[in-house]
PDB file of C-alpha atoms and ligand atoms in Angstrom:
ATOM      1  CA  UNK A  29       0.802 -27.151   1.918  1.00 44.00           C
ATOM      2  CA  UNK A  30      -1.140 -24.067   0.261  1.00 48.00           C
ATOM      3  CA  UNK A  31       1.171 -25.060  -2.587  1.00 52.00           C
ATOM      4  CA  UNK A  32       0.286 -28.727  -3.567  1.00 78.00           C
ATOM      5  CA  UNK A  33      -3.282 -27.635  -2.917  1.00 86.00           C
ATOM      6  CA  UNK A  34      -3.591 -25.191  -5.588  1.00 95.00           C
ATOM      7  CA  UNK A  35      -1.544 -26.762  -8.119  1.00 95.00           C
ATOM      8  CA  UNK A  36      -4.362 -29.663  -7.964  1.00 95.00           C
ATOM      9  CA  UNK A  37      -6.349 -26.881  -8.593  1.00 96.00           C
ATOM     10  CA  UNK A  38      -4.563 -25.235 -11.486  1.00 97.00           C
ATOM     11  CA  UNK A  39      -4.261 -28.538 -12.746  1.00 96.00           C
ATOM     12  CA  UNK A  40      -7.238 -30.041 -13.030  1.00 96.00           C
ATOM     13  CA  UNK A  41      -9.390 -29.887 -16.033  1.00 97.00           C
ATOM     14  CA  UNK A  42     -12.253 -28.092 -15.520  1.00 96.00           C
ATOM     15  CA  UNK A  43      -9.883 -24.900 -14.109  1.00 97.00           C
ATOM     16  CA  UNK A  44      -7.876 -25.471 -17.294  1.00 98.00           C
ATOM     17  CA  UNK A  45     -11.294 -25.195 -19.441  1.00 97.00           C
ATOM     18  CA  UNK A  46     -12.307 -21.841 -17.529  1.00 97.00           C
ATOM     19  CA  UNK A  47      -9.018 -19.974 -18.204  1.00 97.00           C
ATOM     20  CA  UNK A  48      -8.392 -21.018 -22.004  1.00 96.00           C
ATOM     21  CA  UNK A  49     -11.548 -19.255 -22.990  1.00 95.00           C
ATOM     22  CA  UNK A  50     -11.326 -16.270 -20.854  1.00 97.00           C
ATOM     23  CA  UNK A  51     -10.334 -13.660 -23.351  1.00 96.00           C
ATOM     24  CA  UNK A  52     -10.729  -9.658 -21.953  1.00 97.00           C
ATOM     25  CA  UNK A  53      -8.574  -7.801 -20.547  1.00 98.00           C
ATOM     26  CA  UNK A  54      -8.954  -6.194 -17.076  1.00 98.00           C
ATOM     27  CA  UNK A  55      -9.472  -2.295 -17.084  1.00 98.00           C
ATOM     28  CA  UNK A  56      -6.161  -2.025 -15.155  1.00 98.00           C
ATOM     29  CA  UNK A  57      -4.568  -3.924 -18.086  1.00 98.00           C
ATOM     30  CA  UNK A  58      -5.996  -1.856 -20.589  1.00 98.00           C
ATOM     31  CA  UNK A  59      -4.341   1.169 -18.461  1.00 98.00           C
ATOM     32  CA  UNK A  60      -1.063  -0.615 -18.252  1.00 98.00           C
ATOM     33  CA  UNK A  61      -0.948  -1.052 -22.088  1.00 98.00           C
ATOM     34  CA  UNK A  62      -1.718   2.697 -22.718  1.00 98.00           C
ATOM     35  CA  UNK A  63       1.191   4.036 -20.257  1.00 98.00           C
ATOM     36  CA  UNK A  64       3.848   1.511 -21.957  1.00 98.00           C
ATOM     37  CA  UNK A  65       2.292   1.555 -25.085  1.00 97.00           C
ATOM     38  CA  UNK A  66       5.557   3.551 -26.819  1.00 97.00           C
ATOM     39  CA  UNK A  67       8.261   1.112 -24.767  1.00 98.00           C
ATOM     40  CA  UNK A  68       6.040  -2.222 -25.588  1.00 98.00           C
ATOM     41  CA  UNK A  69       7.912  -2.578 -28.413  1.00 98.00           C
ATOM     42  CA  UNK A  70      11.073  -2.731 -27.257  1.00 98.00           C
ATOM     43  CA  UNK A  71      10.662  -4.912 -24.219  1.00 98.00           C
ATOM     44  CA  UNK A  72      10.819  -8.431 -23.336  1.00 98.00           C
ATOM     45  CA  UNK A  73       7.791  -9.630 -21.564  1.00 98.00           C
ATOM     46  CA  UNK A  74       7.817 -12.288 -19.192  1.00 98.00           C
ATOM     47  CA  UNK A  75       3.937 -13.632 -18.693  1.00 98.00           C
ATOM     48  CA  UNK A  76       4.025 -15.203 -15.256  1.00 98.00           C
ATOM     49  CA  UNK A  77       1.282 -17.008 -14.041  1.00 98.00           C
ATOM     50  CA  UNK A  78      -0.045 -17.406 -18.263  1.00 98.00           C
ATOM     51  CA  UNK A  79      -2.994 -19.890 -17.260  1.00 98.00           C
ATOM     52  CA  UNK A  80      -4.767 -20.244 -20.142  1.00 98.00           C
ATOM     53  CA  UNK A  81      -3.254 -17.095 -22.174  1.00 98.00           C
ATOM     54  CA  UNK A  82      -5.780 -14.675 -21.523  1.00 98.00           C
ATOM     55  CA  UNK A  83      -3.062 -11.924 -21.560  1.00 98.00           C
ATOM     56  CA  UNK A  84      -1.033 -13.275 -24.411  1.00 98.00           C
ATOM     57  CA  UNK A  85      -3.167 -12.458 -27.448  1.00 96.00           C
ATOM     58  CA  UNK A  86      -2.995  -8.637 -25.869  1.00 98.00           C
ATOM     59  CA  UNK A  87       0.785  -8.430 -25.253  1.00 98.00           C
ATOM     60  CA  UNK A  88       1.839 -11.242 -27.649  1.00 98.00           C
ATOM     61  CA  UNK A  89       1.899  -8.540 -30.714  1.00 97.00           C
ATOM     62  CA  UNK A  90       2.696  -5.591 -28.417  1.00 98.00           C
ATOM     63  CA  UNK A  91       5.895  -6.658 -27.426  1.00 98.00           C
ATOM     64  CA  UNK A  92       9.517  -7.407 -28.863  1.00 98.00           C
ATOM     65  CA  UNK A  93       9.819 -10.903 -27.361  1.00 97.00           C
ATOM     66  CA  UNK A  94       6.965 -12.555 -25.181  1.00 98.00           C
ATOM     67  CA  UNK A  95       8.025 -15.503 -22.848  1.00 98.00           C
ATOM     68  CA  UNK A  96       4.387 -17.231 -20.842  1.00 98.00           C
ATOM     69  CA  UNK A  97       5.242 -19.094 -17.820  1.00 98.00           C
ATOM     70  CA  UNK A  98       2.832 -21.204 -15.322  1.00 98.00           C
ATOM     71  CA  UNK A  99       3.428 -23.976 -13.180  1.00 97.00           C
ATOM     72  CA  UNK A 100       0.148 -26.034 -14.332  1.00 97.00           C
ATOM     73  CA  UNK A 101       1.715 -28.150 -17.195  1.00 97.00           C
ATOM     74  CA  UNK A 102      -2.155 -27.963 -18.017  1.00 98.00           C
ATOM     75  CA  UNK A 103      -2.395 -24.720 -18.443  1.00 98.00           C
ATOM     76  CA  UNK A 104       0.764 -24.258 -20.526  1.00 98.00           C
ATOM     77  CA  UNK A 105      -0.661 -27.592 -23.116  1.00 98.00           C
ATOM     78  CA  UNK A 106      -3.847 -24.814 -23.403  1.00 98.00           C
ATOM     79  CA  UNK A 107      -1.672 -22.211 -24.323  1.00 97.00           C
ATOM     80  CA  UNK A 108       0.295 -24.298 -26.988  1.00 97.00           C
ATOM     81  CA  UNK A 109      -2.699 -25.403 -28.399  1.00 97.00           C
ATOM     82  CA  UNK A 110      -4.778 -21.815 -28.591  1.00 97.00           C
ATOM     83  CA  UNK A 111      -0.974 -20.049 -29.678  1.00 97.00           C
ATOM     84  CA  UNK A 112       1.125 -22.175 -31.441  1.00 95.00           C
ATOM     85  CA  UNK A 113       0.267 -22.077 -34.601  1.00 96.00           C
ATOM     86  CA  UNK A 114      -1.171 -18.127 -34.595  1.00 96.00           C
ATOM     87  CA  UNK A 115       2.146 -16.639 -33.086  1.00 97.00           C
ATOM     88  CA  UNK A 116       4.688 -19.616 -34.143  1.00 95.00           C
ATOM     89  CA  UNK A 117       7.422 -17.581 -32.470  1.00 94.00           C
ATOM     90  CA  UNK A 118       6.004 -17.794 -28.704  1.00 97.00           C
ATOM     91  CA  UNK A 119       7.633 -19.459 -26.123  1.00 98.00           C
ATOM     92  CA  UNK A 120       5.853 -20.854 -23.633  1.00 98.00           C
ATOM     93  CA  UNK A 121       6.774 -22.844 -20.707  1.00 98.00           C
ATOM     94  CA  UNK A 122       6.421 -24.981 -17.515  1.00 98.00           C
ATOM     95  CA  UNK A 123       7.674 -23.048 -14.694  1.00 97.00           C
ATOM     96  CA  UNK A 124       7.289 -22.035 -10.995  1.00 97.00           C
ATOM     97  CA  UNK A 125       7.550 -18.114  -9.988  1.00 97.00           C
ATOM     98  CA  UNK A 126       9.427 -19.255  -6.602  1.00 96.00           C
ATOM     99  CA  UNK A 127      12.306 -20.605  -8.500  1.00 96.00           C
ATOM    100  CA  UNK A 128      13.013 -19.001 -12.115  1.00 97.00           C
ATOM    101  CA  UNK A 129      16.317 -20.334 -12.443  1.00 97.00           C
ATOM    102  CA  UNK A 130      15.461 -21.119 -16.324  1.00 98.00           C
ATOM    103  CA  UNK A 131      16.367 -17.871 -16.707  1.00 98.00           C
ATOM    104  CA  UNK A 132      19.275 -15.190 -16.418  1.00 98.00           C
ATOM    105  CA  UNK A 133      19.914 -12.231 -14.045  1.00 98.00           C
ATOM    106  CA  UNK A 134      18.612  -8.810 -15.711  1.00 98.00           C
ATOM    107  CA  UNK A 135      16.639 -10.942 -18.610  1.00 98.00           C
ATOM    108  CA  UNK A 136      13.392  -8.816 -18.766  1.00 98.00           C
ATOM    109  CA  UNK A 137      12.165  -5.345 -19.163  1.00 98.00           C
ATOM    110  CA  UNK A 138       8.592  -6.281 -18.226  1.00 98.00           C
ATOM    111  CA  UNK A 139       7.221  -8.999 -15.948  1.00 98.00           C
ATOM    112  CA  UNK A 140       3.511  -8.946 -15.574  1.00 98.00           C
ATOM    113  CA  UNK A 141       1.904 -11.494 -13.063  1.00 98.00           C
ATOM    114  CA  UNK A 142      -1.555 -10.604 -13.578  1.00 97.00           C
ATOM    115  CA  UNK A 143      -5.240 -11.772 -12.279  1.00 98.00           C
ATOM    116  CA  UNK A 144      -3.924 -12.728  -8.724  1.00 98.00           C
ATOM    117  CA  UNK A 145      -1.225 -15.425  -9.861  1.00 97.00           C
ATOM    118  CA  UNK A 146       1.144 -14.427  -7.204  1.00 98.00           C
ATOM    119  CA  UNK A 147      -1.706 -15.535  -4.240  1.00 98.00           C
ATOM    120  CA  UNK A 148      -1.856 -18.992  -4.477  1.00 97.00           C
ATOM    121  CA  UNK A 149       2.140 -19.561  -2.550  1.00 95.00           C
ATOM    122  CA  UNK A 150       2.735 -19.210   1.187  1.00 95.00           C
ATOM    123  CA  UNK A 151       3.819 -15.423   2.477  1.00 97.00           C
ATOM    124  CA  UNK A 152       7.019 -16.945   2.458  1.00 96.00           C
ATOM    125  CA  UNK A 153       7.167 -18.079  -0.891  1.00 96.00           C
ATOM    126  CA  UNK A 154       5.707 -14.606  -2.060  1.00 97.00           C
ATOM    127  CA  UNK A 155       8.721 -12.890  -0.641  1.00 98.00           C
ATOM    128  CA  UNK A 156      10.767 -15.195  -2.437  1.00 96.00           C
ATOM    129  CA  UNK A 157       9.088 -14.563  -5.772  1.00 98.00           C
ATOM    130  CA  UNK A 158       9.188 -10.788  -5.102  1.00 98.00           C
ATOM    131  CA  UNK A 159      13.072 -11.377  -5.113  1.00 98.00           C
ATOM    132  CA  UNK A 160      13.223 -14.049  -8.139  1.00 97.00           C
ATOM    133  CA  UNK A 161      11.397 -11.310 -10.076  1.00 98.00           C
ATOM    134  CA  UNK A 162      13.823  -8.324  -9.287  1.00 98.00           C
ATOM    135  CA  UNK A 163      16.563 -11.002 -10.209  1.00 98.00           C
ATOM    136  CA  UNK A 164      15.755 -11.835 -13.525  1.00 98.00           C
ATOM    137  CA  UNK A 165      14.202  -8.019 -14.278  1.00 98.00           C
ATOM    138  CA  UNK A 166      16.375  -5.579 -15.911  1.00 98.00           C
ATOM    139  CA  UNK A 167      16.999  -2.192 -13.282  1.00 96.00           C
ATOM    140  CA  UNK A 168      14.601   0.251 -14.557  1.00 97.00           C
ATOM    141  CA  UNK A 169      12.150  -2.335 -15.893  1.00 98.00           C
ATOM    142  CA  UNK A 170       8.661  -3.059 -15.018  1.00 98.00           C
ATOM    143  CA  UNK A 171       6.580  -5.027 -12.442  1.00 98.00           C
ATOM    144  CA  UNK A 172       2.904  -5.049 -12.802  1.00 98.00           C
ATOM    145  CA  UNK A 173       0.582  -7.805 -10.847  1.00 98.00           C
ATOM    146  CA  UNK A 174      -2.333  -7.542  -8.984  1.00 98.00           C
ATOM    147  CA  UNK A 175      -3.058  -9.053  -5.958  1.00 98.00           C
ATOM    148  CA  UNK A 176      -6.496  -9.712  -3.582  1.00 98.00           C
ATOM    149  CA  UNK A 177      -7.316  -6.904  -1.378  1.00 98.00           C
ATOM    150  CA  UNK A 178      -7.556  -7.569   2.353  1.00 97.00           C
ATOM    151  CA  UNK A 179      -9.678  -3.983   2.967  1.00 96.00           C
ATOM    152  CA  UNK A 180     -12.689  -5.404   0.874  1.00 95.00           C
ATOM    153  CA  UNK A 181     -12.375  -9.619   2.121  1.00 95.00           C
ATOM    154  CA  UNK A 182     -12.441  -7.910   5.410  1.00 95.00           C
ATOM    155  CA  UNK A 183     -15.944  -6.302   5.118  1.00 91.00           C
ATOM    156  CA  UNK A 184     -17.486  -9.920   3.870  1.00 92.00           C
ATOM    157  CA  UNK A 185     -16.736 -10.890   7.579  1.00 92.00           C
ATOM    158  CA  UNK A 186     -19.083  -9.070   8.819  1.00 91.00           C
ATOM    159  CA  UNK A 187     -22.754 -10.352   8.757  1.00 87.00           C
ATOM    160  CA  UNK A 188     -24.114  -6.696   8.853  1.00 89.00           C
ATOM    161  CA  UNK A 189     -22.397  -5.979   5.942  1.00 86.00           C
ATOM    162  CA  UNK A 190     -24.748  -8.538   4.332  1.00 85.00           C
ATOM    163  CA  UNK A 191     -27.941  -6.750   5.338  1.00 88.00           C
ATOM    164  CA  UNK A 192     -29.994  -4.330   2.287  1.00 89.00           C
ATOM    165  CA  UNK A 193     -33.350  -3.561   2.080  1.00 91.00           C
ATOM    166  CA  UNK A 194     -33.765  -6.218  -0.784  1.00 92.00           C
ATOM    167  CA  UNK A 195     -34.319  -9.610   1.388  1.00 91.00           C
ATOM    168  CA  UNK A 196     -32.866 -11.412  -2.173  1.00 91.00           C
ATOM    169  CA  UNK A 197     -30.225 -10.387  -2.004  1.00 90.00           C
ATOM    170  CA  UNK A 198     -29.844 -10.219   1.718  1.00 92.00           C
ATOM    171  CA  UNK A 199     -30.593 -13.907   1.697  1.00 88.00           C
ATOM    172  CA  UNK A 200     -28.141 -14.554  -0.763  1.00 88.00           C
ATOM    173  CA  UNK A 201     -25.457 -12.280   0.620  1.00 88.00           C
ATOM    174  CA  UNK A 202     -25.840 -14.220   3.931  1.00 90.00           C
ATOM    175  CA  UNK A 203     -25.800 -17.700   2.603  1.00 90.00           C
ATOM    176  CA  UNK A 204     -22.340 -16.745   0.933  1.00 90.00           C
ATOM    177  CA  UNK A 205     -21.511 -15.448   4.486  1.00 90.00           C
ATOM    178  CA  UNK A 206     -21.750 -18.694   5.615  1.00 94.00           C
ATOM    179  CA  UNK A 207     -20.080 -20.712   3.834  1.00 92.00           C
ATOM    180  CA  UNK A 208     -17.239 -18.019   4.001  1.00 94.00           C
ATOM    181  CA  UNK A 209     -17.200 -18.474   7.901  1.00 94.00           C
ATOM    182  CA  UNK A 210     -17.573 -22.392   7.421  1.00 94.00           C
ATOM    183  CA  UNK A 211     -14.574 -22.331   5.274  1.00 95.00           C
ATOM    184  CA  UNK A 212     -12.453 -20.198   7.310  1.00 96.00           C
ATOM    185  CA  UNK A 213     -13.457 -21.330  10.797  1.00 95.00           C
ATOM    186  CA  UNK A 214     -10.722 -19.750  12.516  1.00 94.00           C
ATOM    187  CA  UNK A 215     -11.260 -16.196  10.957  1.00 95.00           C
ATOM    188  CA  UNK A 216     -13.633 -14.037  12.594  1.00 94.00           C
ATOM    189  CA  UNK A 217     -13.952 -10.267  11.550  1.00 94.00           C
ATOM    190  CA  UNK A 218     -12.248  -9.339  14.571  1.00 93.00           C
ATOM    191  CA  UNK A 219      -9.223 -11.333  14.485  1.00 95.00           C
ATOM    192  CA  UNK A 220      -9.179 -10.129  10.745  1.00 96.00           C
ATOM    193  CA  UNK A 221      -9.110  -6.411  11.641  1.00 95.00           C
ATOM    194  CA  UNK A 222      -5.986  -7.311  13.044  1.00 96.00           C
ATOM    195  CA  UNK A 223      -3.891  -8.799  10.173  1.00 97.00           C
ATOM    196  CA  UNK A 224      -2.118  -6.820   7.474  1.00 98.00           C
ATOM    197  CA  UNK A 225      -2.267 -10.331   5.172  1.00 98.00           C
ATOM    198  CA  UNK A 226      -4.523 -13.392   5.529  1.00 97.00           C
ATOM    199  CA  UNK A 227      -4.728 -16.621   3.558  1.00 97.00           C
ATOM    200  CA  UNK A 228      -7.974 -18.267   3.477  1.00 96.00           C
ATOM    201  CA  UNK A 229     -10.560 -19.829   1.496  1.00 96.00           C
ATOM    202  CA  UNK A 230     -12.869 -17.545  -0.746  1.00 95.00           C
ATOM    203  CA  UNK A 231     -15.781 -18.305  -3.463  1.00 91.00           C
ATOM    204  CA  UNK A 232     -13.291 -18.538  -6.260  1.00 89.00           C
ATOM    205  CA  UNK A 233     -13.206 -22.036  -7.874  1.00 93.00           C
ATOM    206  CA  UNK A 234     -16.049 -23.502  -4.921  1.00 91.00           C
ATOM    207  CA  UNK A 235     -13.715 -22.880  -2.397  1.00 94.00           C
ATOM    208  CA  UNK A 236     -10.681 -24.684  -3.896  1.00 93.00           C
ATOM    209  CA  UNK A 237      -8.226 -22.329  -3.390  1.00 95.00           C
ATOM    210  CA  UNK A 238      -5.807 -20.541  -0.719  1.00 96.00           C
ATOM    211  CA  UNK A 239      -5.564 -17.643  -1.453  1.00 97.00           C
ATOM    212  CA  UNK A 240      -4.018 -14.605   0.203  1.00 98.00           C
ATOM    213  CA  UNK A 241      -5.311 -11.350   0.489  1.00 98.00           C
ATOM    214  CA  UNK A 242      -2.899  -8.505   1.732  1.00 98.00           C
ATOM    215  CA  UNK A 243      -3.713  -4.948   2.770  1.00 98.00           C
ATOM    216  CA  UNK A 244      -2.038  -2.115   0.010  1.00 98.00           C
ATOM    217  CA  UNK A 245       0.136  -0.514   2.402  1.00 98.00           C
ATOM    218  CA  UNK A 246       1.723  -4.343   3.878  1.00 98.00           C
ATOM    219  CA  UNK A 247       2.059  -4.425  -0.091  1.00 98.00           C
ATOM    220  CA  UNK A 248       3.936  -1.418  -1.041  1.00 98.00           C
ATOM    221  CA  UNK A 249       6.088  -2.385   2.529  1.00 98.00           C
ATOM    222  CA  UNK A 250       6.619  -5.672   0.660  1.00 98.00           C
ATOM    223  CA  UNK A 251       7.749  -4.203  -2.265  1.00 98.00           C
ATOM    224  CA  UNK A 252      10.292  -1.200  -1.283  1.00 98.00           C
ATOM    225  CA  UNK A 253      13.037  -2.832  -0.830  1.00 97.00           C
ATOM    226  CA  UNK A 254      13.255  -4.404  -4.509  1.00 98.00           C
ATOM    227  CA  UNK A 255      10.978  -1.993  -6.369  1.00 98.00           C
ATOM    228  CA  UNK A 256      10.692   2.052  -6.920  1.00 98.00           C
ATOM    229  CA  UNK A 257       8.152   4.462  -8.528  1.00 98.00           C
ATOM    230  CA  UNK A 258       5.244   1.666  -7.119  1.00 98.00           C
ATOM    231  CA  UNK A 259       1.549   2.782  -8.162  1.00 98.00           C
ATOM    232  CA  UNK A 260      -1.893   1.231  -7.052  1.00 98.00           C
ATOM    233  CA  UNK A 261      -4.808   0.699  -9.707  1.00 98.00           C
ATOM    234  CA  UNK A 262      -8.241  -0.231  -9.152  1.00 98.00           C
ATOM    235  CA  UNK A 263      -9.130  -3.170 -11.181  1.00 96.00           C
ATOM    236  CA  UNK A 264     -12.179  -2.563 -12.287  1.00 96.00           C
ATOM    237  CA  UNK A 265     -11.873   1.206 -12.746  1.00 97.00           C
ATOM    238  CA  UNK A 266      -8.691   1.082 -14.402  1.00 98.00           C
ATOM    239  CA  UNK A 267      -7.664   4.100 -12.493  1.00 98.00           C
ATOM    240  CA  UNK A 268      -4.879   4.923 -10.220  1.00 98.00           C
ATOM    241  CA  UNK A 269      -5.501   5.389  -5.953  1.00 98.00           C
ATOM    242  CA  UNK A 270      -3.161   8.020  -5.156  1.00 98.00           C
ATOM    243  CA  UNK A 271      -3.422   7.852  -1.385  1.00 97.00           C
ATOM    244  CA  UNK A 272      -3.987   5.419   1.121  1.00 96.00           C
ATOM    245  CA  UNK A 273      -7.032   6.412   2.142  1.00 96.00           C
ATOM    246  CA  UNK A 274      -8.319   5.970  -1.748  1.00 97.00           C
ATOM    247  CA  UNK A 275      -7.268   2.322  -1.514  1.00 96.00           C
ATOM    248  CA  UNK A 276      -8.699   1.558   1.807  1.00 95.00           C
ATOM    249  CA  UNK A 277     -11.763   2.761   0.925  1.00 94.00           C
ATOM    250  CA  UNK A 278     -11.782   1.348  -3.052  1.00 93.00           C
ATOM    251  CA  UNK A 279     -13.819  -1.885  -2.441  1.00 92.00           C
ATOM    252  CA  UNK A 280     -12.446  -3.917  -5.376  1.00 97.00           C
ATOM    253  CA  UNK A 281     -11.768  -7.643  -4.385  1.00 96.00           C
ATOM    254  CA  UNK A 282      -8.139  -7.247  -6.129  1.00 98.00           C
ATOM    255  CA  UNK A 283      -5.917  -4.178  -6.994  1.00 98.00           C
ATOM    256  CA  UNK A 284      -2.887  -4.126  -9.332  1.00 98.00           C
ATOM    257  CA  UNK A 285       0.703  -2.864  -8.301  1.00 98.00           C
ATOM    258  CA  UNK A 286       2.743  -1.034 -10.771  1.00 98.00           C
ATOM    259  CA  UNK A 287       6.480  -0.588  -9.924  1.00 98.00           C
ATOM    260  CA  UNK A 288       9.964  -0.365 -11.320  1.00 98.00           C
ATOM    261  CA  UNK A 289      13.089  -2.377 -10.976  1.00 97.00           C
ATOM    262  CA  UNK A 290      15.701  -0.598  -8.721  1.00 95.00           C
TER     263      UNK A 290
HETATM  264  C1  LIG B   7      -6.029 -16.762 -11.546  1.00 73.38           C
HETATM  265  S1  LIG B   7      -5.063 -17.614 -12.712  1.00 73.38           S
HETATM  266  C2  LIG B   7      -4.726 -16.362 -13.917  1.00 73.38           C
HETATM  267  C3  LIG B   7      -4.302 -16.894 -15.251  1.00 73.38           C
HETATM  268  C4  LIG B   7      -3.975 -15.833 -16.290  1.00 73.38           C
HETATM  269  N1  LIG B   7      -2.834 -15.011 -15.916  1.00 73.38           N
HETATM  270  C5  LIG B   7      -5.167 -14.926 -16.534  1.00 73.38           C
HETATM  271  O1  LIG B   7      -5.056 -13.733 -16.238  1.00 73.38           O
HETATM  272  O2  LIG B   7      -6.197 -15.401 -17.022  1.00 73.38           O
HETATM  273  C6  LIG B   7      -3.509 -17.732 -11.847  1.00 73.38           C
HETATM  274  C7  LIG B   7      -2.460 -18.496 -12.623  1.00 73.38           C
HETATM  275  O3  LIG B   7      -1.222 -18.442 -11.897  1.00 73.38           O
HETATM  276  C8  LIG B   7      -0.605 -19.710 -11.967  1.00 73.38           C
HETATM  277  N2  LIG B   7       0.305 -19.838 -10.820  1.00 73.38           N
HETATM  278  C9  LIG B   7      -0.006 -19.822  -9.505  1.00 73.38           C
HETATM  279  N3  LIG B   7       1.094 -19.974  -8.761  1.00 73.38           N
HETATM  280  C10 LIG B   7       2.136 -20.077  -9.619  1.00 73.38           C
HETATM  281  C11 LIG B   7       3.532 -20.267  -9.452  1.00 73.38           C
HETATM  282  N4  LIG B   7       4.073 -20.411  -8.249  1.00 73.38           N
HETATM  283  N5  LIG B   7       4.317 -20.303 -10.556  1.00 73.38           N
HETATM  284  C12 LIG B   7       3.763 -20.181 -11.800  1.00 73.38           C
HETATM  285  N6  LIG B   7       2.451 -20.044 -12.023  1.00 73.38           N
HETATM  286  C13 LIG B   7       1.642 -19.981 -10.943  1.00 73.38           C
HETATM  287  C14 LIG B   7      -1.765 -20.699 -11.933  1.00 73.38           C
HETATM  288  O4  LIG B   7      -1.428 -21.973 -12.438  1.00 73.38           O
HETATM  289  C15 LIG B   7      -2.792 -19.973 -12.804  1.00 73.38           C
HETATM  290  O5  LIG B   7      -2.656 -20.316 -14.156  1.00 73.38           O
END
């Protein structure tokens, strides 16, 4: 279900039109880039999730071999249009992270599935992905994707949260509240408290979207068995929590997961 849902999504025009202009990268990507910056050239990158190619003009001359995948043929047509004919030796293609069959055991030294890509499948699916991604990446090669943050969703469900001594913003802050509960009528802060992952419906897109949010420590659990050496960065600070009470208490919306291929 949260599949065909989102695809419709990542389909449709106007999303199309919002990701094939976007063209910064994310302070956590900018960090990524400086740690690999002496093995960039050597790898081959594998751009899950491309949408409109926000990450590809960074990467695309970093790297020895860049590969963009997404599973909205939309977004791929955006990418061939903005890349072709700049970097005439991309490949980019229509493909779903559950099933990367396209492509060989060990193929990659770097997989990056950035901006939240990897929330829009079922928990189910996610595991799968986790283990599609360890398939095709080389041992000793790199994950990095970020993912939403279930510490700071958690907080919006709380109407006090909403209250500040400017009634603006309180008034605004409370009419997003709303619509946050009406969306996601069977989430209440207190059953949220509860969960170490949730998958509802946040402001992203009108409300379009499932998406999931996951706690970091539920992450890193997720992750152990495939991955080693697996770092947390802030995304909009760029810098790495160390402990878990840094990234239970770092309020970004989305952090990014750094790890290495066992
Ligand atoms: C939030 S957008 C980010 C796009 C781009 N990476 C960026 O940073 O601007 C998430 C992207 O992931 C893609 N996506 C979601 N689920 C996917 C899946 N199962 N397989 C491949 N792509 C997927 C969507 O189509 C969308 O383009």
């Amino acid at each position: 279900m949260i599949k065909d849902v989102n695809l419709n999504t990542y389909a449709s025009s106007d999303v199309v039109d919002y990701y094939q202009y976007l063209q910064q990268l994310q302070p956590a990507e900018e960090t990524l880039i400086k740690l690999l910056k002496n093995q960039l050239p050597t790898m081959k990158m594998l751009d899950l999730g491309v949408g409109g190619g926000r990450t590809t003009q960074h990467f695309f001359p970093l790297v020895k071999e860049y590969i963009g995948v997404d599973y909205s043929a939309g977004m791929i047509e955006a990418c061939q249009q903005r890349f072709t004919q700049l970097y005439p030796s991309i490949k980019l293609m229509v493909g779903d992270a559950r099933n990367l069959s396209q492509f060989e055991d060990n193929s990659f030294d770097f997989i990056l599935f950035s901006f939240n890509g990897i929330d829009y499948i079922s928990h189910e699916d996610r595991l799968k992905t986790l283990q599609e991604m360890s398939r095709i990446g080389k041992s000793g090669g790199y994950l990095f994707f970020s993912s939403h943050n279930l510490e700071a969703i958690e907080k919006q469900f709380n109407w006090q949260h909403h209250l500040s001594l400017n009634p603006f913003k309180t008034y605004v802050d409370l009419i997003m509240f709303t619509f946050l509960r009406g969306f996601n009528p069977s989430i209440s802060y207190h059953t949220i408290q509860e969960k170490n992952y949730a998958i509802l419906r946040d402001e992203s897109h009108n409300f379009r979207l499932r998406t999931y949010y996951i706690r970091a420590s539920e992450q890193i659990k997720q992750l152990e068995p495939l991955f080693k050496d697996i770092k947390v960065y802030s995304w909009k600070t760029g810098l790495e929590l160390t402990t878990n009470d840094d990234r239970v208490r770092c309020g970004d919306m989305w952090l990014y997961y750094l790890c290495r291929l066992k």
